[in-house]
């Protein structure tokens, strides 16, 4: 930062005002941050409350700059890790049902403890792989074509995320993927994968969740036609043999 300019600290109240959240949201997020700081197995290197407020909470809330995500009624957060962005989005969007999808039971156990700490009644964890969830129709208890939006943060290459998301989304639904600096090669691969999956990249939004953040982007990929037969592929194939 040039000269002697000092960075303004991010505050919970400031985030609540910025994103026009319900008054109760600050208390819920505060309790989640306290529980994360006390968590013996947090599955994140950032658990200090102030640092996590910026790196996890503010970053998660930047997804609300995507109108389709703010309007979504069913959201799947794939590769949820310690619960971000899905848990924060559930607090911010109390009218939505949010499924936090993670293949490792030890991680969903952390998510469950944070859900309980924040009393987030519209969020739940699901211990499964995205491919397995997308292979079972919603009417049979799975997630195929069951979601208005899929979110992914720090999970994998964009082409892989598009393949994970496509079977889960209803037609017209969107994948919102958190990424850092733009990468032309990754974008080209994602566009190619999207064409094969009935998806299309419709927006790349530059966001600044907090004052010191740099090179942060949200990719919005819309489902424009039904997922082709043969998808999802068996677990692990999207990463081993990406379409793009």
GROMACS .gro file of C-alpha atoms in nm:
model
  244
    1UNK     CA    1   0.000   0.000   0.000
    2UNK     CA    2   0.155   0.333  -0.102
    3UNK     CA    3   0.296   0.580   0.147
    4UNK     CA    4   0.169   0.557   0.500
    5UNK     CA    5  -0.188   0.466   0.404
    6UNK     CA    6  -0.338   0.220   0.647
    7UNK     CA    7  -0.573  -0.056   0.553
    8UNK     CA    8  -0.924  -0.039   0.695
    9UNK     CA    9  -1.000  -0.356   0.892
   10UNK     CA   10  -1.280  -0.577   0.770
   11UNK     CA   11  -1.562  -0.602   1.023
   12UNK     CA   12  -1.864  -0.826   1.052
   13UNK     CA   13  -2.096  -0.527   1.075
   14UNK     CA   14  -1.938  -0.382   0.763
   15UNK     CA   15  -1.996  -0.705   0.568
   16UNK     CA   16  -2.356  -0.725   0.690
   17UNK     CA   17  -2.417  -0.372   0.564
   18UNK     CA   18  -2.228  -0.422   0.237
   19UNK     CA   19  -2.430  -0.729   0.140
   20UNK     CA   20  -2.758  -0.622   0.303
   21UNK     CA   21  -2.776  -0.927   0.528
   22UNK     CA   22  -3.028  -0.996   0.802
   23UNK     CA   23  -2.938  -0.859   1.144
   24UNK     CA   24  -2.896  -1.209   1.288
   25UNK     CA   25  -2.624  -1.296   1.036
   26UNK     CA   26  -2.348  -1.121   1.229
   27UNK     CA   27  -2.412  -1.330   1.539
   28UNK     CA   28  -2.424  -1.654   1.341
   29UNK     CA   29  -2.102  -1.583   1.155
   30UNK     CA   30  -1.933  -1.470   1.477
   31UNK     CA   31  -2.015  -1.801   1.644
   32UNK     CA   32  -1.892  -1.993   1.341
   33UNK     CA   33  -1.560  -1.807   1.353
   34UNK     CA   34  -1.525  -1.875   1.726
   35UNK     CA   35  -1.593  -2.245   1.669
   36UNK     CA   36  -1.345  -2.257   1.381
   37UNK     CA   37  -1.075  -2.099   1.599
   38UNK     CA   38  -1.139  -2.361   1.869
   39UNK     CA   39  -1.161  -2.649   1.623
   40UNK     CA   40  -0.879  -2.902   1.679
   41UNK     CA   41  -0.902  -3.031   1.321
   42UNK     CA   42  -1.006  -2.729   1.111
   43UNK     CA   43  -0.886  -2.844   0.765
   44UNK     CA   44  -0.778  -2.490   0.687
   45UNK     CA   45  -0.456  -2.300   0.755
   46UNK     CA   46  -0.660  -1.986   0.832
   47UNK     CA   47  -0.860  -2.020   1.152
   48UNK     CA   48  -0.772  -1.702   1.345
   49UNK     CA   49  -1.105  -1.513   1.365
   50UNK     CA   50  -0.993  -1.185   1.207
   51UNK     CA   51  -0.795  -1.353   0.930
   52UNK     CA   52  -1.078  -1.599   0.866
   53UNK     CA   53  -1.327  -1.312   0.852
   54UNK     CA   54  -1.143  -1.182   0.546
   55UNK     CA   55  -1.004  -1.497   0.382
   56UNK     CA   56  -1.315  -1.711   0.433
   57UNK     CA   57  -1.619  -1.499   0.519
   58UNK     CA   58  -1.565  -1.189   0.304
   59UNK     CA   59  -1.443  -1.405   0.017
   60UNK     CA   60  -1.751  -1.628   0.042
   61UNK     CA   61  -1.988  -1.331   0.052
   62UNK     CA   62  -1.840  -1.193  -0.269
   63UNK     CA   63  -2.041  -1.467  -0.443
   64UNK     CA   64  -2.353  -1.260  -0.372
   65UNK     CA   65  -2.236  -1.027  -0.649
   66UNK     CA   66  -2.368  -1.296  -0.886
   67UNK     CA   67  -2.745  -1.229  -0.910
   68UNK     CA   68  -2.825  -1.592  -0.997
   69UNK     CA   69  -2.656  -1.710  -0.678
   70UNK     CA   70  -2.838  -1.456  -0.462
   71UNK     CA   71  -3.170  -1.579  -0.609
   72UNK     CA   72  -3.094  -1.953  -0.581
   73UNK     CA   73  -3.317  -2.169  -0.366
   74UNK     CA   74  -3.105  -2.486  -0.372
   75UNK     CA   75  -2.726  -2.466  -0.368
   76UNK     CA   76  -2.460  -2.737  -0.368
   77UNK     CA   77  -2.114  -2.636  -0.246
   78UNK     CA   78  -1.880  -2.900  -0.386
   79UNK     CA   79  -1.546  -2.970  -0.219
   80UNK     CA   80  -1.675  -2.777   0.081
   81UNK     CA   81  -1.364  -2.835   0.292
   82UNK     CA   82  -1.404  -2.648   0.621
   83UNK     CA   83  -1.738  -2.512   0.503
   84UNK     CA   84  -1.662  -2.215   0.278
   85UNK     CA   85  -1.829  -2.065   0.087
   86UNK     CA   86  -2.137  -2.282   0.149
   87UNK     CA   87  -2.181  -2.222   0.520
   88UNK     CA   88  -2.153  -1.844   0.488
   89UNK     CA   89  -2.388  -1.843   0.191
   90UNK     CA   90  -2.643  -2.038   0.396
   91UNK     CA   91  -2.631  -1.768   0.664
   92UNK     CA   92  -2.658  -1.494   0.403
   93UNK     CA   93  -2.943  -1.664   0.215
   94UNK     CA   94  -3.179  -1.805   0.478
   95UNK     CA   95  -3.442  -1.877   0.211
   96UNK     CA   96  -3.205  -2.120   0.034
   97UNK     CA   97  -3.121  -2.479   0.119
   98UNK     CA   98  -2.746  -2.537   0.101
   99UNK     CA   99  -2.579  -2.878   0.074
  100UNK     CA  100  -2.208  -2.884   0.161
  101UNK     CA  101  -2.063  -3.173  -0.039
  102UNK     CA  102  -1.732  -3.324   0.071
  103UNK     CA  103  -1.595  -3.673   0.015
  104UNK     CA  104  -1.395  -3.691   0.341
  105UNK     CA  105  -1.598  -3.772   0.651
  106UNK     CA  106  -1.347  -3.600   0.880
  107UNK     CA  107  -1.416  -3.275   0.692
  108UNK     CA  108  -1.793  -3.305   0.700
  109UNK     CA  109  -1.761  -3.369   1.074
  110UNK     CA  110  -1.602  -3.024   1.106
  111UNK     CA  111  -1.875  -2.874   0.888
  112UNK     CA  112  -2.139  -3.032   1.112
  113UNK     CA  113  -1.981  -2.878   1.422
  114UNK     CA  114  -1.971  -2.535   1.258
  115UNK     CA  115  -2.333  -2.570   1.144
  116UNK     CA  116  -2.431  -2.647   1.502
  117UNK     CA  117  -2.225  -2.360   1.643
  118UNK     CA  118  -2.388  -2.110   1.408
  119UNK     CA  119  -2.735  -2.264   1.431
  120UNK     CA  120  -2.754  -2.271   1.052
  121UNK     CA  121  -3.077  -2.465   1.003
  122UNK     CA  122  -3.080  -2.439   0.622
  123UNK     CA  123  -2.741  -2.607   0.570
  124UNK     CA  124  -2.639  -2.971   0.584
  125UNK     CA  125  -2.329  -3.170   0.501
  126UNK     CA  126  -2.328  -3.461   0.256
  127UNK     CA  127  -2.037  -3.705   0.265
  128UNK     CA  128  -2.001  -3.810  -0.097
  129UNK     CA  129  -1.823  -3.723  -0.418
  130UNK     CA  130  -1.982  -3.475  -0.657
  131UNK     CA  131  -1.992  -3.741  -0.930
  132UNK     CA  132  -2.184  -3.979  -0.705
  133UNK     CA  133  -2.432  -3.711  -0.601
  134UNK     CA  134  -2.487  -3.613  -0.964
  135UNK     CA  135  -2.546  -3.971  -1.073
  136UNK     CA  136  -2.868  -4.018  -0.875
  137UNK     CA  137  -3.190  -3.829  -0.966
  138UNK     CA  138  -3.318  -3.579  -0.713
  139UNK     CA  139  -3.647  -3.770  -0.692
  140UNK     CA  140  -3.453  -4.069  -0.559
  141UNK     CA  141  -3.265  -3.870  -0.299
  142UNK     CA  142  -2.967  -3.774  -0.513
  143UNK     CA  143  -2.864  -3.445  -0.664
  144UNK     CA  144  -2.899  -3.485  -1.039
  145UNK     CA  145  -3.060  -3.172  -1.185
  146UNK     CA  146  -3.163  -3.072  -0.831
  147UNK     CA  147  -2.978  -2.741  -0.785
  148UNK     CA  148  -3.019  -2.383  -0.898
  149UNK     CA  149  -2.653  -2.310  -0.827
  150UNK     CA  150  -2.330  -2.499  -0.760
  151UNK     CA  151  -2.039  -2.327  -0.588
  152UNK     CA  152  -1.673  -2.428  -0.576
  153UNK     CA  153  -1.381  -2.257  -0.407
  154UNK     CA  154  -1.020  -2.383  -0.409
  155UNK     CA  155  -1.127  -2.720  -0.551
  156UNK     CA  156  -0.962  -2.773  -0.890
  157UNK     CA  157  -0.921  -2.656  -1.251
  158UNK     CA  158  -1.222  -2.481  -1.399
  159UNK     CA  159  -1.280  -2.751  -1.664
  160UNK     CA  160  -1.305  -3.012  -1.389
  161UNK     CA  161  -1.548  -2.797  -1.189
  162UNK     CA  162  -1.770  -2.757  -1.496
  163UNK     CA  163  -1.787  -3.136  -1.529
  164UNK     CA  164  -1.869  -3.179  -1.159
  165UNK     CA  165  -2.142  -2.916  -1.174
  166UNK     CA  166  -2.323  -2.994  -1.499
  167UNK     CA  167  -2.516  -3.304  -1.383
  168UNK     CA  168  -2.616  -3.135  -1.057
  169UNK     CA  169  -2.767  -2.826  -1.215
  170UNK     CA  170  -3.116  -2.767  -1.340
  171UNK     CA  171  -3.128  -2.621  -1.691
  172UNK     CA  172  -3.067  -2.248  -1.648
  173UNK     CA  173  -2.873  -2.304  -1.325
  174UNK     CA  174  -2.520  -2.174  -1.275
  175UNK     CA  175  -2.182  -2.281  -1.148
  176UNK     CA  176  -2.005  -2.005  -0.956
  177UNK     CA  177  -1.633  -2.080  -0.920
  178UNK     CA  178  -1.393  -1.873  -0.709
  179UNK     CA  179  -1.056  -1.826  -0.879
  180UNK     CA  180  -0.746  -1.612  -0.851
  181UNK     CA  181  -0.565  -1.444  -1.141
  182UNK     CA  182  -0.710  -1.515  -1.483
  183UNK     CA  183  -0.536  -1.785  -1.685
  184UNK     CA  184  -0.600  -1.797  -2.060
  185UNK     CA  185  -0.514  -2.166  -2.091
  186UNK     CA  186  -0.746  -2.264  -1.805
  187UNK     CA  187  -1.025  -2.050  -1.951
  188UNK     CA  188  -0.989  -2.209  -2.295
  189UNK     CA  189  -1.000  -2.559  -2.146
  190UNK     CA  190  -1.309  -2.466  -1.943
  191UNK     CA  191  -1.487  -2.325  -2.248
  192UNK     CA  192  -1.415  -2.647  -2.438
  193UNK     CA  193  -1.541  -2.863  -2.151
  194UNK     CA  194  -1.851  -2.645  -2.120
  195UNK     CA  195  -1.938  -2.692  -2.488
  196UNK     CA  196  -1.926  -3.070  -2.441
  197UNK     CA  197  -2.148  -3.057  -2.132
  198UNK     CA  198  -2.429  -2.823  -2.234
  199UNK     CA  199  -2.275  -2.536  -2.039
  200UNK     CA  200  -2.147  -2.189  -2.131
  201UNK     CA  201  -1.923  -1.940  -1.951
  202UNK     CA  202  -2.141  -1.629  -1.926
  203UNK     CA  203  -1.941  -1.397  -1.700
  204UNK     CA  204  -1.605  -1.347  -1.532
  205UNK     CA  205  -1.639  -1.098  -1.247
  206UNK     CA  206  -1.344  -0.924  -1.085
  207UNK     CA  207  -1.417  -0.892  -0.712
  208UNK     CA  208  -1.237  -0.746  -0.412
  209UNK     CA  209  -1.377  -0.917  -0.101
  210UNK     CA  210  -1.152  -0.718   0.132
  211UNK     CA  211  -0.911  -0.431   0.091
  212UNK     CA  212  -0.590  -0.633   0.060
  213UNK     CA  213  -0.726  -0.899  -0.175
  214UNK     CA  214  -0.589  -0.906  -0.528
  215UNK     CA  215  -0.663  -1.091  -0.851
  216UNK     CA  216  -0.990  -1.247  -0.733
  217UNK     CA  217  -1.244  -1.358  -0.992
  218UNK     CA  218  -1.578  -1.533  -1.001
  219UNK     CA  219  -1.656  -1.748  -1.305
  220UNK     CA  220  -2.024  -1.791  -1.387
  221UNK     CA  221  -2.102  -2.092  -1.606
  222UNK     CA  222  -2.466  -2.148  -1.706
  223UNK     CA  223  -2.632  -2.478  -1.795
  224UNK     CA  224  -2.797  -2.415  -2.132
  225UNK     CA  225  -2.897  -2.768  -2.237
  226UNK     CA  226  -2.936  -3.115  -2.082
  227UNK     CA  227  -2.625  -3.298  -1.963
  228UNK     CA  228  -2.519  -3.548  -2.231
  229UNK     CA  229  -2.546  -3.921  -2.170
  230UNK     CA  230  -2.240  -4.067  -2.004
  231UNK     CA  231  -2.203  -3.794  -1.743
  232UNK     CA  232  -2.111  -3.787  -1.469
  233UNK     CA  233  -1.818  -4.012  -1.545
  234UNK     CA  234  -1.703  -4.245  -1.272
  235UNK     CA  235  -1.539  -4.081  -0.969
  236UNK     CA  236  -1.192  -3.947  -1.034
  237UNK     CA  237  -1.210  -3.941  -1.414
  238UNK     CA  238  -1.277  -3.568  -1.442
  239UNK     CA  239  -0.949  -3.495  -1.270
  240UNK     CA  240  -0.746  -3.770  -1.438
  241UNK     CA  241  -0.874  -3.706  -1.791
  242UNK     CA  242  -1.022  -3.355  -1.801
  243UNK     CA  243  -1.243  -3.278  -2.100
  244UNK     CA  244  -1.075  -2.949  -2.183
   0.00000   0.00000   0.00000
